[in-house]
């Protein structure tokens, strides 16, 4: 069976999300203490995508029309409870953990390439370097590496398959890991004081003169967030064209749009808009909608087309986890920052806020800033990786 109506597709996604949240609230099933509804939503939709339930042009059109629009609206709303002054104190820690993730992925790529290169095909080093650039900064960096390096077309398609499968599995696992953060933090003796200060500041702001949101609050906040999303995408498109004309193609539309949404969100957070009721509720609605949409395109069929590439990717992620745990033990890094930095590398500025906000809605800005950092340095890392892999090939 295939859903052939765009509205039915969206209705089905939201019905699944709503049903799982209702089950958690009213049944008190213990399984939700182990696996949160957000993970069930992602995995179920990934399964439905894989079996072809959403394989229609109408579903694709509905996805294209909504995903980015809701994503940027979500980031804006989540940032309304973000205390930038507290967030700024995490600056050095954010950069260090992000670079730690980039370094451990770098090690995984370099160590794994001599092991797997004979099973990946011929002339694969450039495609692997492009993939690494993507895993540090995003898809725009991967496209830039394709232009800068002699990337074989067949190897590039396999690298894309690896990217899709590993990203889909990784975001599900990182969402699942949220419930186990206390164990990680206890094991690594993580220092969460500054991170907790961000959440406490947001909670304190919410508790001040707390009001029940009425229909006017909801309509205004929905309208404002959607308008900010539309305006930001327009600015992102115009500025990306300008940057491309002066040779800075790494700053793609998505990165610039995310950065512009972040600036607007942080400014509005300091205004009366930041004190509007319904911010938490609307940010959750957007979050579950965006996660549902992302999962609905996360097919694992590509696993069949490039199995050894995917095995290579899983090897890299395993090295990444082991080394990040060791670094976390040494430097006392918490799981929230590590998970956010990891997805900021592998996913980018658009998806990192999803994992960050799964810990606390006020952490969304951490994911955005890490993702923007990756976009800025991804090309440089990719070029360096290319030179190393060329020597190893």
GROMACS .gro file of C-alpha atoms in nm:
model
  393
    1UNK     CA    1   0.000   0.000   0.000
    2UNK     CA    2   0.119   0.352  -0.082
    3UNK     CA    3  -0.021   0.681   0.049
    4UNK     CA    4  -0.106   0.883  -0.261
    5UNK     CA    5  -0.247   1.198  -0.103
    6UNK     CA    6  -0.028   1.467   0.051
    7UNK     CA    7  -0.279   1.563   0.318
    8UNK     CA    8  -0.332   1.199   0.417
    9UNK     CA    9   0.047   1.164   0.448
   10UNK     CA   10   0.073   1.459   0.689
   11UNK     CA   11  -0.237   1.346   0.881
   12UNK     CA   12  -0.092   0.996   0.919
   13UNK     CA   13   0.243   1.129   1.047
   14UNK     CA   14   0.078   1.348   1.310
   15UNK     CA   15  -0.165   1.069   1.407
   16UNK     CA   16   0.127   0.835   1.478
   17UNK     CA   17   0.304   1.101   1.686
   18UNK     CA   18  -0.011   1.193   1.877
   19UNK     CA   19  -0.105   0.831   1.942
   20UNK     CA   20   0.236   0.747   2.087
   21UNK     CA   21   0.235   1.054   2.311
   22UNK     CA   22  -0.117   0.966   2.429
   23UNK     CA   23  -0.008   0.610   2.504
   24UNK     CA   24   0.281   0.738   2.715
   25UNK     CA   25   0.058   0.978   2.904
   26UNK     CA   26  -0.243   0.759   2.971
   27UNK     CA   27  -0.114   0.400   2.982
   28UNK     CA   28   0.205   0.457   3.184
   29UNK     CA   29   0.364   0.164   2.999
   30UNK     CA   30   0.713   0.096   3.135
   31UNK     CA   31   0.857   0.059   2.787
   32UNK     CA   32   0.838   0.437   2.751
   33UNK     CA   33   1.080   0.466   3.045
   34UNK     CA   34   1.335   0.282   2.831
   35UNK     CA   35   1.246   0.401   2.481
   36UNK     CA   36   1.085   0.748   2.464
   37UNK     CA   37   0.800   0.819   2.220
   38UNK     CA   38   1.030   1.032   2.003
   39UNK     CA   39   1.238   0.724   1.921
   40UNK     CA   40   0.927   0.516   1.845
   41UNK     CA   41   0.805   0.792   1.613
   42UNK     CA   42   1.136   0.796   1.427
   43UNK     CA   43   1.176   0.419   1.399
   44UNK     CA   44   0.815   0.348   1.297
   45UNK     CA   45   0.823   0.610   1.023
   46UNK     CA   46   1.161   0.485   0.906
   47UNK     CA   47   1.010   0.135   0.876
   48UNK     CA   48   0.706   0.267   0.688
   49UNK     CA   49   0.939   0.458   0.452
   50UNK     CA   50   1.151   0.149   0.390
   51UNK     CA   51   0.850  -0.066   0.298
   52UNK     CA   52   0.733   0.204   0.056
   53UNK     CA   53   0.429   0.346   0.237
   54UNK     CA   54   0.535   0.703   0.153
   55UNK     CA   55   0.673   0.627  -0.194
   56UNK     CA   56   0.457   0.863  -0.397
   57UNK     CA   57   0.510   1.197  -0.566
   58UNK     CA   58   0.234   1.350  -0.354
   59UNK     CA   59   0.414   1.254  -0.031
   60UNK     CA   60   0.742   1.392  -0.166
   61UNK     CA   61   0.574   1.721  -0.260
   62UNK     CA   62   0.414   1.753   0.083
   63UNK     CA   63   0.748   1.678   0.250
   64UNK     CA   64   0.928   1.937   0.038
   65UNK     CA   65   0.663   2.199   0.111
   66UNK     CA   66   0.670   2.152   0.488
   67UNK     CA   67   1.001   2.020   0.619
   68UNK     CA   68   1.226   2.327   0.597
   69UNK     CA   69   0.942   2.568   0.668
   70UNK     CA   70   0.855   2.392   0.994
   71UNK     CA   71   1.219   2.327   1.082
   72UNK     CA   72   1.316   2.694   1.084
   73UNK     CA   73   0.994   2.787   1.265
   74UNK     CA   74   1.081   2.525   1.529
   75UNK     CA   75   1.434   2.660   1.579
   76UNK     CA   76   1.299   3.012   1.619
   77UNK     CA   77   1.038   2.914   1.878
   78UNK     CA   78   1.284   2.701   2.076
   79UNK     CA   79   1.531   2.990   2.094
   80UNK     CA   80   1.270   3.217   2.254
   81UNK     CA   81   1.351   3.055   2.590
   82UNK     CA   82   1.726   3.067   2.535
   83UNK     CA   83   1.938   3.291   2.760
   84UNK     CA   84   2.217   3.398   2.525
   85UNK     CA   85   2.429   3.529   2.812
   86UNK     CA   86   2.434   3.184   2.969
   87UNK     CA   87   2.479   3.019   2.630
   88UNK     CA   88   2.783   3.237   2.557
   89UNK     CA   89   2.958   3.095   2.864
   90UNK     CA   90   2.950   2.755   2.694
   91UNK     CA   91   3.133   2.891   2.388
   92UNK     CA   92   3.477   2.744   2.455
   93UNK     CA   93   3.331   2.414   2.571
   94UNK     CA   94   3.105   2.391   2.264
   95UNK     CA   95   3.396   2.446   2.025
   96UNK     CA   96   3.620   2.199   2.208
   97UNK     CA   97   3.360   1.920   2.212
   98UNK     CA   98   3.268   1.983   1.848
   99UNK     CA   99   3.631   1.962   1.741
  100UNK     CA  100   3.668   1.651   1.957
  101UNK     CA  101   3.389   1.489   1.757
  102UNK     CA  102   3.549   1.599   1.429
  103UNK     CA  103   3.885   1.458   1.539
  104UNK     CA  104   3.744   1.120   1.645
  105UNK     CA  105   3.554   1.090   1.317
  106UNK     CA  106   3.879   1.180   1.138
  107UNK     CA  107   4.055   0.893   1.318
  108UNK     CA  108   3.775   0.654   1.226
  109UNK     CA  109   3.794   0.750   0.858
  110UNK     CA  110   4.174   0.720   0.842
  111UNK     CA  111   4.202   0.397   1.042
  112UNK     CA  112   3.915   0.230   0.857
  113UNK     CA  113   4.009   0.327   0.502
  114UNK     CA  114   4.308   0.088   0.461
  115UNK     CA  115   4.092  -0.191   0.607
  116UNK     CA  116   3.791  -0.137   0.380
  117UNK     CA  117   3.934   0.030   0.068
  118UNK     CA  118   3.955  -0.293  -0.134
  119UNK     CA  119   3.587  -0.365  -0.068
  120UNK     CA  120   3.468  -0.014  -0.154
  121UNK     CA  121   3.577  -0.015  -0.518
  122UNK     CA  122   3.843   0.173  -0.713
  123UNK     CA  123   3.930   0.545  -0.693
  124UNK     CA  124   3.727   0.594  -0.375
  125UNK     CA  125   3.957   0.820  -0.174
  126UNK     CA  126   3.808   1.145  -0.309
  127UNK     CA  127   3.450   1.030  -0.242
  128UNK     CA  128   3.544   0.933   0.114
  129UNK     CA  129   3.706   1.274   0.166
  130UNK     CA  130   3.389   1.441   0.037
  131UNK     CA  131   3.188   1.231   0.282
  132UNK     CA  132   3.410   1.342   0.569
  133UNK     CA  133   3.362   1.705   0.469
  134UNK     CA  134   2.987   1.642   0.482
  135UNK     CA  135   3.013   1.478   0.824
  136UNK     CA  136   3.195   1.782   0.959
  137UNK     CA  137   2.994   2.054   0.792
  138UNK     CA  138   2.695   1.936   0.590
  139UNK     CA  139   2.582   1.848   0.240
  140UNK     CA  140   2.704   2.178   0.094
  141UNK     CA  141   3.059   2.084   0.192
  142UNK     CA  142   3.018   1.746   0.026
  143UNK     CA  143   2.907   1.915  -0.294
  144UNK     CA  144   3.203   2.154  -0.274
  145UNK     CA  145   3.444   1.861  -0.236
  146UNK     CA  146   3.290   1.696  -0.542
  147UNK     CA  147   3.391   2.004  -0.737
  148UNK     CA  148   3.735   2.037  -0.576
  149UNK     CA  149   3.847   1.671  -0.592
  150UNK     CA  150   3.841   1.407  -0.870
  151UNK     CA  151   3.538   1.226  -0.724
  152UNK     CA  152   3.428   0.913  -0.910
  153UNK     CA  153   3.052   0.927  -0.981
  154UNK     CA  154   2.988   0.569  -0.872
  155UNK     CA  155   3.184   0.608  -0.550
  156UNK     CA  156   3.005   0.935  -0.480
  157UNK     CA  157   2.663   0.766  -0.503
  158UNK     CA  158   2.782   0.497  -0.261
  159UNK     CA  159   2.908   0.766  -0.023
  160UNK     CA  160   2.565   0.928  -0.038
  161UNK     CA  161   2.406   0.593   0.046
  162UNK     CA  162   2.638   0.557   0.346
  163UNK     CA  163   2.555   0.911   0.454
  164UNK     CA  164   2.179   0.850   0.438
  165UNK     CA  165   2.176   0.516   0.621
  166UNK     CA  166   2.423   0.608   0.895
  167UNK     CA  167   2.259   0.945   0.958
  168UNK     CA  168   1.915   0.784   0.987
  169UNK     CA  169   2.039   0.522   1.233
  170UNK     CA  170   2.254   0.768   1.425
  171UNK     CA  171   1.983   1.022   1.500
  172UNK     CA  172   1.756   0.742   1.627
  173UNK     CA  173   2.031   0.612   1.856
  174UNK     CA  174   2.115   0.958   1.988
  175UNK     CA  175   1.749   1.020   2.070
  176UNK     CA  176   1.738   0.683   2.247
  177UNK     CA  177   2.050   0.774   2.447
  178UNK     CA  178   1.879   1.077   2.606
  179UNK     CA  179   1.727   0.858   2.879
  180UNK     CA  180   2.071   0.724   2.968
  181UNK     CA  181   2.245   1.061   3.003
  182UNK     CA  182   2.263   1.039   3.387
  183UNK     CA  183   2.459   0.713   3.364
  184UNK     CA  184   2.702   0.859   3.108
  185UNK     CA  185   2.746   1.177   3.311
  186UNK     CA  186   2.807   0.981   3.630
  187UNK     CA  187   3.060   0.758   3.457
  188UNK     CA  188   3.250   1.053   3.307
  189UNK     CA  189   3.203   1.276   3.615
  190UNK     CA  190   3.067   1.536   3.375
  191UNK     CA  191   3.052   1.900   3.469
  192UNK     CA  192   2.696   2.006   3.383
  193UNK     CA  193   2.679   2.324   3.593
  194UNK     CA  194   2.696   2.573   3.305
  195UNK     CA  195   2.464   2.363   3.090
  196UNK     CA  196   2.216   2.337   3.376
  197UNK     CA  197   2.234   2.714   3.424
  198UNK     CA  198   2.093   2.756   3.072
  199UNK     CA  199   1.799   2.527   3.150
  200UNK     CA  200   1.744   2.686   3.493
  201UNK     CA  201   1.738   3.035   3.342
  202UNK     CA  202   1.474   2.923   3.091
  203UNK     CA  203   1.269   2.750   3.361
  204UNK     CA  204   1.286   3.056   3.585
  205UNK     CA  205   1.167   3.277   3.301
  206UNK     CA  206   0.876   3.044   3.233
  207UNK     CA  207   0.774   3.034   3.599
  208UNK     CA  208   0.754   3.413   3.625
  209UNK     CA  209   0.395   3.525   3.601
  210UNK     CA  210   0.303   3.204   3.424
  211UNK     CA  211  -0.010   3.247   3.217
  212UNK     CA  212  -0.232   3.004   3.036
  213UNK     CA  213  -0.206   3.054   2.663
  214UNK     CA  214  -0.525   3.156   2.487
  215UNK     CA  215  -0.614   3.131   2.121
  216UNK     CA  216  -0.468   3.476   2.048
  217UNK     CA  217  -0.130   3.369   2.191
  218UNK     CA  218  -0.127   3.052   1.982
  219UNK     CA  219  -0.230   3.222   1.659
  220UNK     CA  220   0.020   3.505   1.702
  221UNK     CA  221   0.308   3.272   1.787
  222UNK     CA  222   0.230   3.034   1.499
  223UNK     CA  223   0.199   3.324   1.256
  224UNK     CA  224   0.518   3.488   1.381
  225UNK     CA  225   0.725   3.170   1.366
  226UNK     CA  226   0.607   3.082   1.016
  227UNK     CA  227   0.672   3.437   0.896
  228UNK     CA  228   1.022   3.429   1.046
  229UNK     CA  229   1.079   3.098   0.866
  230UNK     CA  230   0.969   3.245   0.533
  231UNK     CA  231   1.172   3.566   0.578
  232UNK     CA  232   1.483   3.377   0.688
  233UNK     CA  233   1.473   3.146   0.388
  234UNK     CA  234   1.442   3.446   0.157
  235UNK     CA  235   1.744   3.609   0.323
  236UNK     CA  236   1.933   3.278   0.311
  237UNK     CA  237   1.872   3.241  -0.061
  238UNK     CA  238   1.981   3.596  -0.143
  239UNK     CA  239   2.295   3.585   0.074
  240UNK     CA  240   2.398   3.238  -0.046
  241UNK     CA  241   2.391   3.363  -0.404
  242UNK     CA  242   2.607   3.658  -0.302
  243UNK     CA  243   2.857   3.433  -0.119
  244UNK     CA  244   2.871   3.195  -0.416
  245UNK     CA  245   2.955   3.486  -0.648
  246UNK     CA  246   3.258   3.576  -0.433
  247UNK     CA  247   3.379   3.216  -0.400
  248UNK     CA  248   3.238   3.126  -0.058
  249UNK     CA  249   3.007   2.843  -0.164
  250UNK     CA  250   3.053   2.666   0.172
  251UNK     CA  251   2.801   2.911   0.317
  252UNK     CA  252   2.497   2.753   0.157
  253UNK     CA  253   2.135   2.861   0.187
  254UNK     CA  254   2.063   2.621   0.474
  255UNK     CA  255   2.354   2.742   0.688
  256UNK     CA  256   2.280   3.110   0.633
  257UNK     CA  257   1.908   3.059   0.694
  258UNK     CA  258   1.976   2.874   1.019
  259UNK     CA  259   2.215   3.144   1.134
  260UNK     CA  260   1.964   3.419   1.052
  261UNK     CA  261   1.683   3.234   1.236
  262UNK     CA  262   1.916   3.197   1.534
  263UNK     CA  263   1.994   3.568   1.545
  264UNK     CA  264   1.625   3.660   1.526
  265UNK     CA  265   1.536   3.403   1.792
  266UNK     CA  266   1.802   3.524   2.035
  267UNK     CA  267   1.698   3.889   1.983
  268UNK     CA  268   1.330   3.811   2.032
  269UNK     CA  269   1.414   3.608   2.343
  270UNK     CA  270   1.524   3.934   2.508
  271UNK     CA  271   1.197   4.106   2.418
  272UNK     CA  272   0.841   4.055   2.550
  273UNK     CA  273   0.796   3.795   2.276
  274UNK     CA  274   1.021   3.564   2.476
  275UNK     CA  275   0.772   3.570   2.761
  276UNK     CA  276   0.472   3.461   2.556
  277UNK     CA  277   0.287   3.155   2.686
  278UNK     CA  278   0.259   2.848   2.462
  279UNK     CA  279   0.626   2.866   2.357
  280UNK     CA  280   0.707   2.525   2.511
  281UNK     CA  281   0.391   2.364   2.376
  282UNK     CA  282   0.436   2.497   2.021
  283UNK     CA  283   0.805   2.405   2.012
  284UNK     CA  284   0.708   2.046   2.101
  285UNK     CA  285   0.444   2.039   1.827
  286UNK     CA  286   0.703   2.155   1.574
  287UNK     CA  287   0.961   1.909   1.710
  288UNK     CA  288   0.737   1.604   1.669
  289UNK     CA  289   0.623   1.719   1.326
  290UNK     CA  290   0.980   1.774   1.202
  291UNK     CA  291   1.109   1.445   1.343
  292UNK     CA  292   0.816   1.264   1.181
  293UNK     CA  293   0.891   1.426   0.846
  294UNK     CA  294   1.262   1.347   0.863
  295UNK     CA  295   1.196   0.985   0.956
  296UNK     CA  296   0.945   0.948   0.673
  297UNK     CA  297   1.231   0.984   0.422
  298UNK     CA  298   1.484   0.770   0.612
  299UNK     CA  299   1.475   0.452   0.407
  300UNK     CA  300   1.741   0.190   0.476
  301UNK     CA  301   1.705   0.038   0.128
  302UNK     CA  302   2.039   0.198   0.041
  303UNK     CA  303   2.195  -0.056   0.278
  304UNK     CA  304   2.140  -0.316   0.006
  305UNK     CA  305   2.295  -0.110  -0.274
  306UNK     CA  306   2.622  -0.033  -0.094
  307UNK     CA  307   2.659  -0.279   0.198
  308UNK     CA  308   3.035  -0.251   0.252
  309UNK     CA  309   3.020   0.127   0.244
  310UNK     CA  310   2.762   0.114   0.521
  311UNK     CA  311   2.977  -0.132   0.719
  312UNK     CA  312   3.265   0.116   0.681
  313UNK     CA  313   3.038   0.391   0.812
  314UNK     CA  314   2.934   0.183   1.113
  315UNK     CA  315   3.302   0.112   1.182
  316UNK     CA  316   3.372   0.487   1.180
  317UNK     CA  317   3.084   0.552   1.420
  318UNK     CA  318   3.207   0.279   1.654
  319UNK     CA  319   3.555   0.434   1.668
  320UNK     CA  320   3.390   0.772   1.716
  321UNK     CA  321   3.187   0.655   2.018
  322UNK     CA  322   3.480   0.479   2.186
  323UNK     CA  323   3.714   0.775   2.147
  324UNK     CA  324   3.448   1.029   2.252
  325UNK     CA  325   3.382   0.827   2.567
  326UNK     CA  326   3.754   0.827   2.647
  327UNK     CA  327   3.778   1.202   2.587
  328UNK     CA  328   3.465   1.253   2.799
  329UNK     CA  329   3.626   1.059   3.083
  330UNK     CA  330   3.935   1.278   3.058
  331UNK     CA  331   3.764   1.616   3.018
  332UNK     CA  332   3.434   1.536   3.197
  333UNK     CA  333   3.204   1.602   2.901
  334UNK     CA  334   2.832   1.542   2.939
  335UNK     CA  335   2.622   1.333   2.700
  336UNK     CA  336   2.399   1.623   2.591
  337UNK     CA  337   2.690   1.827   2.456
  338UNK     CA  338   2.863   1.520   2.310
  339UNK     CA  339   2.545   1.398   2.134
  340UNK     CA  340   2.468   1.744   2.002
  341UNK     CA  341   2.822   1.790   1.874
  342UNK     CA  342   2.816   1.446   1.715
  343UNK     CA  343   2.496   1.517   1.523
  344UNK     CA  344   2.617   1.868   1.440
  345UNK     CA  345   2.906   1.693   1.264
  346UNK     CA  346   2.715   1.409   1.100
  347UNK     CA  347   2.383   1.587   1.047
  348UNK     CA  348   2.450   1.961   1.048
  349UNK     CA  349   2.296   2.278   1.188
  350UNK     CA  350   1.944   2.177   1.089
  351UNK     CA  351   1.931   1.846   1.279
  352UNK     CA  352   2.158   1.910   1.579
  353UNK     CA  353   1.893   2.125   1.758
  354UNK     CA  354   1.660   1.822   1.751
  355UNK     CA  355   1.888   1.617   1.974
  356UNK     CA  356   1.982   1.917   2.190
  357UNK     CA  357   1.618   2.008   2.252
  358UNK     CA  358   1.539   1.645   2.342
  359UNK     CA  359   1.737   1.720   2.660
  360UNK     CA  360   1.587   2.066   2.712
  361UNK     CA  361   1.418   2.305   2.470
  362UNK     CA  362   1.650   2.586   2.581
  363UNK     CA  363   1.952   2.394   2.444
  364UNK     CA  364   1.846   2.432   2.079
  365UNK     CA  365   2.092   2.718   2.027
  366UNK     CA  366   2.383   2.490   2.117
  367UNK     CA  367   2.305   2.262   1.824
  368UNK     CA  368   2.263   2.553   1.583
  369UNK     CA  369   2.594   2.715   1.676
  370UNK     CA  370   2.783   2.386   1.652
  371UNK     CA  371   2.632   2.318   1.310
  372UNK     CA  372   2.728   2.662   1.182
  373UNK     CA  373   3.085   2.604   1.305
  374UNK     CA  374   3.099   2.280   1.106
  375UNK     CA  375   2.977   2.447   0.789
  376UNK     CA  376   3.258   2.702   0.819
  377UNK     CA  377   3.540   2.449   0.857
  378UNK     CA  378   3.409   2.144   0.671
  379UNK     CA  379   3.583   2.219   0.341
  380UNK     CA  380   3.923   2.264   0.505
  381UNK     CA  381   3.887   1.935   0.690
  382UNK     CA  382   3.774   1.762   0.370
  383UNK     CA  383   4.076   1.882   0.170
  384UNK     CA  384   4.310   1.762   0.445
  385UNK     CA  385   4.137   1.424   0.459
  386UNK     CA  386   4.163   1.395   0.081
  387UNK     CA  387   4.541   1.435   0.087
  388UNK     CA  388   4.580   1.170   0.358
  389UNK     CA  389   4.350   0.918   0.190
  390UNK     CA  390   4.522   0.971  -0.144
  391UNK     CA  391   4.848   0.864   0.019
  392UNK     CA  392   4.677   0.560   0.173
  393UNK     CA  393   4.506   0.450  -0.152
   0.00000   0.00000   0.00000
